[in-house]
mmCIF file of C-alpha atoms and ligand atoms in Angstrom:
data_model
loop_
_atom_site.group_PDB
_atom_site.id
_atom_site.type_symbol
_atom_site.label_atom_id
_atom_site.label_comp_id
_atom_site.label_asym_id
_atom_site.label_seq_id
_atom_site.Cartn_x
_atom_site.Cartn_y
_atom_site.Cartn_z
ATOM 1 C CA MET A 1 117.323 64.714 114.275
ATOM 2 C CA ALA A 2 116.061 67.659 112.259
ATOM 3 C CA ASP A 3 116.938 67.340 108.583
ATOM 4 C CA THR A 4 118.366 70.838 108.040
ATOM 5 C CA LEU A 5 120.271 69.761 104.928
ATOM 6 C CA GLY A 6 117.031 68.389 103.469
ATOM 7 C CA MET A 7 115.335 71.677 104.332
ATOM 8 C CA ALA A 8 118.038 73.656 102.510
ATOM 9 C CA ALA A 9 117.801 71.334 99.490
ATOM 10 C CA GLN A 10 114.024 71.795 99.386
ATOM 11 C CA ILE A 11 114.333 75.588 99.517
ATOM 12 C CA ALA A 12 116.943 75.548 96.739
ATOM 13 C CA ASN A 13 114.798 73.203 94.626
ATOM 14 C CA ASN A 14 111.685 75.363 95.026
ATOM 15 C CA ALA A 15 113.593 78.594 94.338
ATOM 16 C CA LEU A 16 115.084 77.128 91.179
ATOM 17 C CA ARG A 17 111.711 75.848 89.960
ATOM 18 C CA PHE A 18 110.087 79.197 90.718
ATOM 19 C CA SER A 19 112.707 81.124 88.710
ATOM 20 C CA TRP A 20 112.532 78.691 85.809
ATOM 21 C CA TYR A 21 108.752 78.521 85.545
ATOM 22 C CA SER A 22 108.318 82.274 86.083
ATOM 23 C CA GLY A 23 110.460 82.767 82.984
ATOM 24 C CA ILE A 24 108.440 80.184 81.032
ATOM 25 C CA ASN A 25 105.188 81.791 82.241
ATOM 26 C CA TRP A 26 106.356 85.176 80.977
ATOM 27 C CA LEU A 27 107.435 83.751 77.608
ATOM 28 C CA MET A 28 104.153 81.834 77.177
ATOM 29 C CA GLY A 29 102.141 84.959 78.008
ATOM 30 C CA ARG A 30 104.080 87.034 75.491
ATOM 31 C CA GLU A 31 103.766 84.389 72.776
ATOM 32 C CA ALA A 32 100.030 83.903 73.438
ATOM 33 C CA GLN A 33 99.498 87.650 73.185
ATOM 34 C CA ARG A 34 101.379 87.753 69.875
ATOM 35 C CA LEU A 35 99.307 84.891 68.473
ATOM 36 C CA GLY A 36 95.925 86.331 69.362
ATOM 37 C CA PRO A 37 95.605 89.327 71.643
ATOM 38 C CA ARG A 38 92.711 88.837 74.038
ATOM 39 C CA PRO A 39 90.693 91.640 75.620
ATOM 40 C CA ARG A 40 91.936 92.299 79.137
ATOM 41 C CA TYR A 41 89.451 91.007 81.686
ATOM 42 C CA ILE A 42 89.180 93.255 84.731
ATOM 43 C CA PRO A 43 87.565 91.373 87.615
ATOM 44 C CA GLU A 44 85.003 93.199 89.725
ATOM 45 C CA ARG A 45 86.327 91.619 92.912
ATOM 46 C CA PRO A 46 89.709 92.546 94.421
ATOM 47 C CA VAL A 47 92.952 90.909 93.331
ATOM 48 C CA PRO A 48 96.142 90.589 95.386
ATOM 49 C CA SER A 49 99.194 92.672 94.528
ATOM 50 C CA GLU A 50 102.184 90.875 93.053
ATOM 51 C CA ALA A 51 104.033 91.470 96.339
ATOM 52 C CA GLU A 52 101.227 89.699 98.268
ATOM 53 C CA LEU A 53 101.292 86.751 95.856
ATOM 54 C CA MET A 54 105.048 86.441 96.121
ATOM 55 C CA ALA A 55 104.976 86.668 99.934
ATOM 56 C CA ASP A 56 102.423 83.847 100.009
ATOM 57 C CA LEU A 57 104.463 81.776 97.610
ATOM 58 C CA ARG A 58 107.515 82.229 99.835
ATOM 59 C CA ALA A 59 105.445 81.096 102.833
ATOM 60 C CA LEU A 60 104.385 77.965 100.902
ATOM 61 C CA PHE A 61 108.001 77.149 100.000
ATOM 62 C CA LEU A 62 109.111 77.652 103.610
ATOM 63 C CA ALA A 63 106.303 75.454 104.960
ATOM 64 C CA ASP A 64 107.279 72.777 102.410
ATOM 65 C CA ALA A 65 110.920 72.944 103.503
ATOM 66 C CA ALA A 66 109.965 72.912 107.203
ATOM 67 C CA ALA A 67 107.956 69.722 106.616
ATOM 68 C CA VAL A 68 111.068 68.099 105.147
ATOM 69 C CA ARG A 69 113.132 69.342 108.119
ATOM 70 C CA ASP A 70 110.560 67.833 110.486
ATOM 71 C CA GLY A 71 110.689 64.468 108.718
ATOM 72 C CA LEU A 72 107.088 64.576 107.460
ATOM 73 C CA TYR A 73 108.272 63.680 103.953
ATOM 74 C CA PRO A 74 111.579 63.418 102.073
ATOM 75 C CA PRO A 75 113.036 66.154 99.840
ATOM 76 C CA ALA A 76 111.495 66.292 96.361
ATOM 77 C CA GLU A 77 113.285 64.292 93.696
ATOM 78 C CA PRO A 78 113.137 65.289 90.045
ATOM 79 C CA ALA A 79 111.197 62.845 87.841
ATOM 80 C CA GLY A 80 112.586 62.386 84.340
ATOM 81 C CA SER A 81 115.544 63.783 82.475
ATOM 82 C CA LEU A 82 116.390 67.361 81.550
ATOM 83 C CA GLY A 83 116.241 66.380 77.877
ATOM 84 C CA ARG A 84 112.679 65.125 78.224
ATOM 85 C CA HIS A 85 111.714 68.265 80.154
ATOM 86 C CA MET A 86 113.073 70.499 77.386
ATOM 87 C CA ARG A 87 111.203 68.466 74.752
ATOM 88 C CA ASP A 88 107.971 68.797 76.764
ATOM 89 C CA LEU A 89 108.456 72.560 77.009
ATOM 90 C CA ARG A 90 109.051 72.781 73.297
ATOM 91 C CA ALA A 91 105.906 70.734 72.629
ATOM 92 C CA MET A 92 103.949 73.101 74.917
ATOM 93 C CA PHE A 93 105.096 76.111 72.873
ATOM 94 C CA ASP A 94 104.364 74.234 69.618
ATOM 95 C CA ASP A 95 100.815 73.538 70.839
ATOM 96 C CA LEU A 96 100.178 77.170 71.775
ATOM 97 C CA PRO A 97 98.789 78.357 68.392
ATOM 98 C CA ALA A 98 96.100 75.636 68.461
ATOM 99 C CA THR A 99 95.261 76.479 72.083
ATOM 100 C CA VAL A 100 95.019 80.207 71.363
ATOM 101 C CA GLN A 101 92.833 79.538 68.317
ATOM 102 C CA ARG A 102 90.443 77.410 70.386
ATOM 103 C CA ARG A 103 90.323 80.084 73.082
ATOM 104 C CA THR A 104 89.606 82.793 70.500
ATOM 105 C CA GLN A 105 86.818 80.707 68.935
ATOM 106 C CA ALA A 106 85.553 79.395 72.295
ATOM 107 C CA ASP A 107 85.934 75.923 70.783
ATOM 108 C CA THR A 108 86.164 73.189 73.421
ATOM 109 C CA ALA A 109 85.238 70.164 71.314
ATOM 110 C CA SER A 110 88.549 68.523 70.366
ATOM 111 C CA ALA A 111 88.302 66.025 73.275
ATOM 112 C CA ALA A 112 84.854 64.834 72.176
ATOM 113 C CA ALA A 113 86.309 63.974 68.747
ATOM 114 C CA VAL A 114 88.915 61.581 70.203
ATOM 115 C CA ALA A 115 88.036 57.889 69.754
ATOM 116 C CA ASP A 116 88.549 57.222 73.493
ATOM 117 C CA ALA A 117 85.747 59.697 74.272
ATOM 118 C CA ASN A 118 83.064 57.152 73.367
ATOM 119 C CA GLY A 119 80.993 56.239 76.383
ATOM 120 C CA LEU A 120 82.539 58.843 78.674
ATOM 121 C CA PRO A 121 80.331 61.426 80.402
ATOM 122 C CA ASP A 122 79.679 64.677 78.502
ATOM 123 C CA TYR A 123 80.910 66.791 81.413
ATOM 124 C CA TYR A 124 84.304 65.131 80.975
ATOM 125 C CA THR A 125 84.789 65.164 77.194
ATOM 126 C CA GLN A 126 85.601 68.848 76.899
ATOM 127 C CA ASP A 127 88.856 70.690 76.352
ATOM 128 C CA PHE A 128 89.532 71.702 79.937
ATOM 129 C CA HIS A 129 92.014 74.627 79.932
ATOM 130 C CA PHE A 130 91.564 74.618 76.097
ATOM 131 C CA GLN A 131 94.017 71.657 76.067
ATOM 132 C CA THR A 132 94.215 69.909 72.709
ATOM 133 C CA GLY A 133 92.356 66.599 73.163
ATOM 134 C CA GLY A 134 91.091 67.549 76.646
ATOM 135 C CA TYR A 135 92.264 64.756 78.956
ATOM 136 C CA LEU A 136 92.077 62.162 76.229
ATOM 137 C CA SER A 137 95.292 62.237 74.239
ATOM 138 C CA ALA A 138 98.868 61.166 74.900
ATOM 139 C CA ASP A 139 100.050 64.634 73.840
ATOM 140 C CA SER A 140 97.786 66.323 76.376
ATOM 141 C CA ALA A 141 99.051 63.975 79.115
ATOM 142 C CA ARG A 142 102.609 64.766 78.148
ATOM 143 C CA LEU A 143 102.049 68.533 78.327
ATOM 144 C CA TYR A 144 99.892 68.587 81.457
ATOM 145 C CA ASP A 145 102.636 68.890 84.057
ATOM 146 C CA VAL A 146 104.615 71.634 82.369
ATOM 147 C CA GLN A 147 101.359 73.525 81.725
ATOM 148 C CA VAL A 148 100.291 73.295 85.364
ATOM 149 C CA GLU A 149 103.723 74.219 86.699
ATOM 150 C CA THR A 150 103.886 77.180 84.301
ATOM 151 C CA LEU A 151 100.476 78.368 85.511
ATOM 152 C CA PHE A 152 101.500 78.100 89.184
ATOM 153 C CA TYR A 153 105.101 79.383 88.840
ATOM 154 C CA GLY A 154 106.495 75.964 89.788
ATOM 155 C CA ALA A 155 104.374 75.754 92.961
ATOM 156 C CA ALA A 156 102.121 72.814 92.023
ATOM 157 C CA GLY A 157 104.491 70.356 93.741
ATOM 158 C CA PRO A 158 104.513 72.125 97.141
ATOM 159 C CA MET A 159 100.739 72.672 96.938
ATOM 160 C CA ARG A 160 100.213 68.926 96.428
ATOM 161 C CA ARG A 161 102.755 68.029 99.114
ATOM 162 C CA ALA A 162 100.677 69.980 101.648
ATOM 163 C CA GLY A 163 98.458 66.873 101.463
ATOM 164 C CA LEU A 164 101.279 64.712 102.813
ATOM 165 C CA LYS A 165 101.120 66.454 106.218
ATOM 166 C CA PRO A 166 97.713 65.086 107.331
ATOM 167 C CA ILE A 167 98.772 61.723 105.908
ATOM 168 C CA ALA A 168 101.926 61.795 108.082
ATOM 169 C CA ALA A 169 99.768 62.514 111.150
ATOM 170 C CA PHE A 170 97.375 59.670 110.225
ATOM 171 C CA MET A 171 100.235 57.235 109.630
ATOM 172 C CA ARG A 172 101.812 57.763 113.046
ATOM 173 C CA GLY A 173 102.033 54.381 114.791
ATOM 174 C CA LYS A 174 100.661 52.474 111.754
ATOM 175 C CA ASP A 175 102.413 49.813 109.674
ATOM 176 C CA GLN A 176 102.437 51.264 106.141
ATOM 177 C CA ARG A 177 102.210 47.782 104.631
ATOM 178 C CA GLU A 178 98.726 47.532 106.084
ATOM 179 C CA VAL A 179 97.485 50.922 104.934
ATOM 180 C CA ALA A 180 95.592 51.249 101.631
ATOM 181 C CA LEU A 181 95.580 54.625 99.851
ATOM 182 C CA VAL A 182 93.748 55.610 96.661
ATOM 183 C CA ASP A 183 94.524 58.831 94.833
ATOM 184 C CA VAL A 184 91.280 59.586 92.990
ATOM 185 C CA ALA A 185 91.809 61.389 89.657
ATOM 186 C CA CYS A 186 95.542 60.813 90.011
ATOM 187 C CA GLY A 187 96.222 62.297 86.571
ATOM 188 C CA THR A 188 99.896 61.996 85.636
ATOM 189 C CA GLY A 189 100.744 60.565 89.061
ATOM 190 C CA ARG A 190 102.669 63.490 90.517
ATOM 191 C CA PHE A 191 101.142 63.133 93.974
ATOM 192 C CA LEU A 192 101.405 59.327 93.879
ATOM 193 C CA ARG A 193 105.109 59.725 93.238
ATOM 194 C CA GLU A 194 105.443 61.890 96.361
ATOM 195 C CA VAL A 195 103.419 59.321 98.327
ATOM 196 C CA ARG A 196 105.630 56.494 97.066
ATOM 197 C CA LEU A 197 108.833 58.339 97.990
ATOM 198 C CA ALA A 198 107.505 58.962 101.504
ATOM 199 C CA TYR A 199 105.892 55.516 101.998
ATOM 200 C CA PRO A 200 107.591 52.863 99.857
ATOM 201 C CA ALA A 201 105.506 50.001 101.276
ATOM 202 C CA LEU A 202 102.061 51.621 101.361
ATOM 203 C CA ARG A 203 99.322 49.800 99.395
ATOM 204 C CA ALA A 204 98.922 52.681 96.954
ATOM 205 C CA LYS A 205 96.570 52.891 94.000
ATOM 206 C CA GLY A 206 95.715 55.598 91.512
ATOM 207 C CA LEU A 207 92.423 55.950 89.655
ATOM 208 C CA ASP A 208 91.643 58.187 86.701
ATOM 209 C CA LEU A 209 89.224 58.269 83.776
ATOM 210 C CA SER A 210 91.999 58.930 81.249
ATOM 211 C CA GLN A 211 94.125 55.988 80.100
ATOM 212 C CA ALA A 212 96.525 58.463 78.468
ATOM 213 C CA TYR A 213 97.105 60.203 81.814
ATOM 214 C CA LEU A 214 97.545 56.857 83.593
ATOM 215 C CA ASP A 215 100.174 55.857 81.009
ATOM 216 C CA GLU A 216 102.011 59.083 81.800
ATOM 217 C CA ALA A 217 101.647 58.325 85.536
ATOM 218 C CA ARG A 218 103.255 54.924 84.975
ATOM 219 C CA ARG A 219 106.237 56.680 83.419
ATOM 220 C CA HIS A 220 106.560 59.075 86.377
ATOM 221 C CA LEU A 221 106.456 56.194 88.832
ATOM 222 C CA GLN A 222 109.174 54.204 87.082
ATOM 223 C CA GLY A 223 111.920 52.974 89.387
ATOM 224 C CA LEU A 224 109.648 53.027 92.456
ATOM 225 C CA ARG A 225 107.700 50.147 93.970
ATOM 226 C CA PRO A 226 104.702 49.420 91.723
ATOM 227 C CA VAL A 227 101.487 51.387 92.225
ATOM 228 C CA GLU A 228 98.270 49.921 90.838
ATOM 229 C CA LEU A 229 96.749 52.288 88.263
ATOM 230 C CA ILE A 230 93.078 51.850 87.425
ATOM 231 C CA CYS A 231 91.114 53.449 84.597
ATOM 232 C CA ALA A 232 87.639 54.109 86.004
ATOM 233 C CA ASN A 233 85.106 56.796 86.796
ATOM 234 C CA ALA A 234 85.362 58.249 90.308
ATOM 235 C CA GLU A 235 81.549 58.122 90.440
ATOM 236 C CA GLN A 236 81.723 54.309 90.491
ATOM 237 C CA MET A 237 85.014 53.097 91.833
ATOM 238 C CA PRO A 238 85.807 49.390 91.500
ATOM 239 C CA PHE A 239 86.625 48.993 95.204
ATOM 240 C CA PRO A 240 84.608 47.233 97.925
ATOM 241 C CA ASP A 241 82.874 49.193 100.687
ATOM 242 C CA ALA A 242 85.168 50.220 103.559
ATOM 243 C CA SER A 243 88.319 48.972 101.845
ATOM 244 C CA CYS A 244 90.523 52.107 101.931
ATOM 245 C CA ASP A 245 92.276 53.812 104.816
ATOM 246 C CA ILE A 246 93.162 56.991 102.933
ATOM 247 C CA VAL A 247 91.597 58.642 99.891
ATOM 248 C CA THR A 248 93.067 61.745 98.277
ATOM 249 C CA ALA A 249 91.595 63.909 95.517
ATOM 250 C CA ILE A 250 93.714 66.733 94.151
ATOM 251 C CA PHE A 251 92.524 69.398 91.697
ATOM 252 C CA LEU A 252 89.527 67.233 90.749
ATOM 253 C CA TYR A 253 86.538 68.860 92.429
ATOM 254 C CA HIS A 254 86.582 72.145 90.490
ATOM 255 C CA GLU A 255 86.285 70.133 87.258
ATOM 256 C CA LEU A 256 83.074 68.349 88.252
ATOM 257 C CA PRO A 257 79.474 69.584 87.978
ATOM 258 C CA GLY A 258 77.908 70.070 91.431
ATOM 259 C CA ALA A 259 75.795 66.881 91.289
ATOM 260 C CA VAL A 260 78.774 64.780 90.145
ATOM 261 C CA ARG A 261 80.921 66.338 92.907
ATOM 262 C CA ARG A 262 78.371 64.989 95.377
ATOM 263 C CA ARG A 263 78.267 61.527 93.790
ATOM 264 C CA VAL A 264 82.062 61.305 93.858
ATOM 265 C CA THR A 265 82.121 62.395 97.516
ATOM 266 C CA ALA A 266 79.515 59.747 98.407
ATOM 267 C CA GLU A 267 81.625 57.163 96.565
ATOM 268 C CA ILE A 268 84.756 58.218 98.451
ATOM 269 C CA ALA A 269 82.838 57.870 101.730
ATOM 270 C CA ARG A 270 81.619 54.413 100.648
ATOM 271 C CA VAL A 271 85.118 53.032 99.987
ATOM 272 C CA LEU A 272 86.686 54.560 103.115
ATOM 273 C CA LYS A 273 86.829 52.552 106.323
ATOM 274 C CA PRO A 274 85.154 54.155 109.351
ATOM 275 C CA GLY A 275 87.722 56.568 110.755
ATOM 276 C CA GLY A 276 89.477 56.640 107.360
ATOM 277 C CA LEU A 277 91.120 59.808 106.103
ATOM 278 C CA PHE A 278 90.011 61.953 103.173
ATOM 279 C CA VAL A 279 92.378 64.679 101.948
ATOM 280 C CA LEU A 280 90.898 67.065 99.417
ATOM 281 C CA ILE A 281 93.104 69.664 97.744
ATOM 282 C CA ASP A 282 91.641 72.120 95.301
ATOM 283 C CA SER A 283 91.432 75.788 94.443
ATOM 284 C CA LEU A 284 90.642 78.417 97.035
ATOM 285 C CA GLN A 285 86.939 79.295 97.120
ATOM 286 C CA MET A 286 85.269 82.704 97.171
ATOM 287 C CA GLY A 287 85.705 84.309 100.569
ATOM 288 C CA ASP A 288 88.612 82.094 101.657
ATOM 289 C CA ARG A 289 90.863 85.095 101.053
ATOM 290 C CA PRO A 290 88.483 87.927 100.229
ATOM 291 C CA GLY A 291 91.276 90.085 98.761
ATOM 292 C CA TRP A 292 91.999 87.329 96.230
ATOM 293 C CA ASP A 293 88.451 86.682 94.985
ATOM 294 C CA GLY A 294 89.137 88.519 91.705
ATOM 295 C CA LEU A 295 91.627 85.775 90.757
ATOM 296 C CA LEU A 296 88.900 83.150 91.156
ATOM 297 C CA GLU A 297 86.566 85.287 89.072
ATOM 298 C CA ALA A 298 89.133 85.655 86.261
ATOM 299 C CA PHE A 299 90.378 82.056 86.184
ATOM 300 C CA PRO A 300 87.431 80.447 84.319
ATOM 301 C CA VAL A 301 87.383 83.381 81.876
ATOM 302 C CA ARG A 302 90.972 82.714 80.798
ATOM 303 C CA PHE A 303 90.786 78.918 80.911
ATOM 304 C CA HIS A 304 87.948 76.619 79.933
ATOM 305 C CA GLU A 305 86.730 75.574 83.385
ATOM 306 C CA PRO A 306 82.968 75.147 82.999
ATOM 307 C CA TYR A 307 82.264 74.106 86.615
ATOM 308 C CA PHE A 308 84.688 76.374 88.419
ATOM 309 C CA ALA A 309 82.192 79.156 89.222
ATOM 310 C CA HIS A 310 79.886 76.616 90.898
ATOM 311 C CA TYR A 311 82.805 75.054 92.743
ATOM 312 C CA ALA A 312 84.009 78.446 93.954
ATOM 313 C CA THR A 313 80.823 79.001 95.978
ATOM 314 C CA ASP A 314 79.909 75.399 96.794
ATOM 315 C CA ASP A 315 79.435 74.483 100.460
ATOM 316 C CA LEU A 316 82.077 71.766 100.668
ATOM 317 C CA ASP A 317 81.778 71.269 104.439
ATOM 318 C CA ALA A 318 78.055 70.526 104.071
ATOM 319 C CA MET A 319 78.738 68.249 101.096
ATOM 320 C CA LEU A 320 81.300 66.236 103.083
ATOM 321 C CA SER A 321 79.006 66.025 106.079
ATOM 322 C CA GLU A 322 76.042 64.790 103.984
ATOM 323 C CA ALA A 323 78.293 62.010 102.675
ATOM 324 C CA GLY A 324 79.279 60.941 106.204
ATOM 325 C CA LEU A 325 82.668 62.663 106.256
ATOM 326 C CA ASP A 326 83.453 64.915 109.206
ATOM 327 C CA ALA A 327 85.645 67.868 108.265
ATOM 328 C CA GLN A 328 88.524 68.145 110.713
ATOM 329 C CA GLU A 329 90.595 71.046 109.488
ATOM 330 C CA THR A 330 91.075 73.270 106.482
ATOM 331 C CA SER A 331 94.258 75.131 105.649
ATOM 332 C CA GLN A 332 95.481 77.191 102.724
ATOM 333 C CA ALA A 333 98.490 76.572 100.519
ATOM 334 C CA PHE A 334 99.003 79.507 98.115
ATOM 335 C CA LEU A 335 96.143 79.266 95.568
ATOM 336 C CA SER A 336 94.822 75.996 96.970
ATOM 337 C CA LYS A 337 93.063 74.804 100.102
ATOM 338 C CA VAL A 338 93.599 71.518 101.909
ATOM 339 C CA MET A 339 90.535 69.984 103.535
ATOM 340 C CA VAL A 340 90.975 67.054 105.885
ATOM 341 C CA ALA A 341 88.003 64.871 106.847
ATOM 342 C CA ARG A 342 87.432 61.524 108.551
ATOM 343 C CA LYS A 343 84.774 58.964 107.707
ATOM 344 C CA ARG A 344 82.199 58.942 110.471
ATOM 345 C CA GLY A 345 82.167 55.862 112.699
ATOM 346 C CA ALA A 346 84.521 53.971 114.954
ATOM 347 C CA ASN A 347 88.221 53.675 114.124
HETATM 348 C C1 SAM B 401 93.153 68.905 86.936
HETATM 349 S S1 SAM B 401 93.525 67.220 86.731
HETATM 350 C C2 SAM B 401 94.255 66.791 88.313
HETATM 351 C C3 SAM B 401 95.185 65.607 88.215
HETATM 352 C C4 SAM B 401 96.041 65.323 89.440
HETATM 353 N N1 SAM B 401 95.250 64.942 90.573
HETATM 354 C C5 SAM B 401 96.968 66.458 89.775
HETATM 355 O O1 SAM B 401 97.221 66.682 90.966
HETATM 356 O O2 SAM B 401 97.505 67.094 88.861
HETATM 357 C C6 SAM B 401 91.949 66.457 86.826
HETATM 358 C C7 SAM B 401 92.026 64.951 86.631
HETATM 359 O O3 SAM B 401 90.740 64.435 86.972
HETATM 360 C C8 SAM B 401 90.441 63.370 86.086
HETATM 361 N N2 SAM B 401 88.986 63.200 86.147
HETATM 362 C C9 SAM B 401 88.027 64.111 85.876
HETATM 363 N N3 SAM B 401 86.808 63.593 86.061
HETATM 364 C C10 SAM B 401 86.987 62.319 86.487
HETATM 365 C C11 SAM B 401 86.109 61.273 86.870
HETATM 366 N N4 SAM B 401 84.791 61.408 86.853
HETATM 367 N N5 SAM B 401 86.641 60.100 87.250
HETATM 368 C C12 SAM B 401 87.990 59.915 87.286
HETATM 369 N N6 SAM B 401 88.872 60.871 86.937
HETATM 370 C C13 SAM B 401 88.371 62.076 86.542
HETATM 371 C C14 SAM B 401 91.015 63.845 84.761
HETATM 372 O O4 SAM B 401 91.196 62.769 83.852
HETATM 373 C C15 SAM B 401 92.312 64.499 85.207
HETATM 374 O O5 SAM B 401 93.372 63.579 85.225
#
């Protein structure tokens, strides 16, 4: 039976999150401007109108709700208390002066100064998004989700959940207890939480290079069946060949240099079983929506994203194919794209 109540709940949830985070986005922008006005960057390429952006956002929210109605995944459940959320928001505002100062001085070195940075690759130990401590501090892990949701007007959840649709198709007729999934670069575990809610018995693991982010993921997964969380580099994953049925990677690829992106893709192909599923979600690329290319041009100017420009024009289909992954379909979800591929070879 269609879950129309679930669909209504999902629409209400998304609408509420959109209103809330739009307000926070506006307040953050105003406060950032007060702290250190930055020259306005006018992209050469076209940008969408606000009406176009909002229409696309509405389409994303409707598709998310329709997936709940169709039983592809359950309605979203809030993780954590309102009190904790308000404290995280406050901490994000408190951190803003330091972030603005780093942006003004083009200083991206606070992550490299953290003790945990020893031995990690140089491409990683930078202050992505001008975050204090890059990915290497507990404070950064704590602020990450509210920062991302503020940036995307509360749409990060539905963009990630778009990855649950190909997983639902793959899972049809399978016993979830026998299916192994790894979320590569799982960060604070937001997608793993959605996976766990949809598939309580799946053999789910998360891997990330930041112990601080994995600790935050553990907190978000509290109360659900345990998920194994592993601190390791996606370039060398501690899993045997052909041991995973599903690998997901969300918002990772744009943060990797081109050569590392290829090594990680080869590693994902190595650990997947023949016929296994790879779901890649990341930013739109240049030309995906030509009228939106100006947004992709402006993004790495506003945020420290040293590899984004390369990512935005990288030939991902060719990269997947070279690694032995056959692209099956690509769809768009607001500012992100969802690429679905299968490991070459028999099922
Ligand atoms: C933009 S965040 C995305 C996190 C999460 N997937 C999400 O949906 O929010 C990028 C994540 O990639 C991780 N990361 C970056 N390079 C990595 C690498 N070589 N190996 C493992 N994790 C990496 C970072 O620690 C961070 O948690």
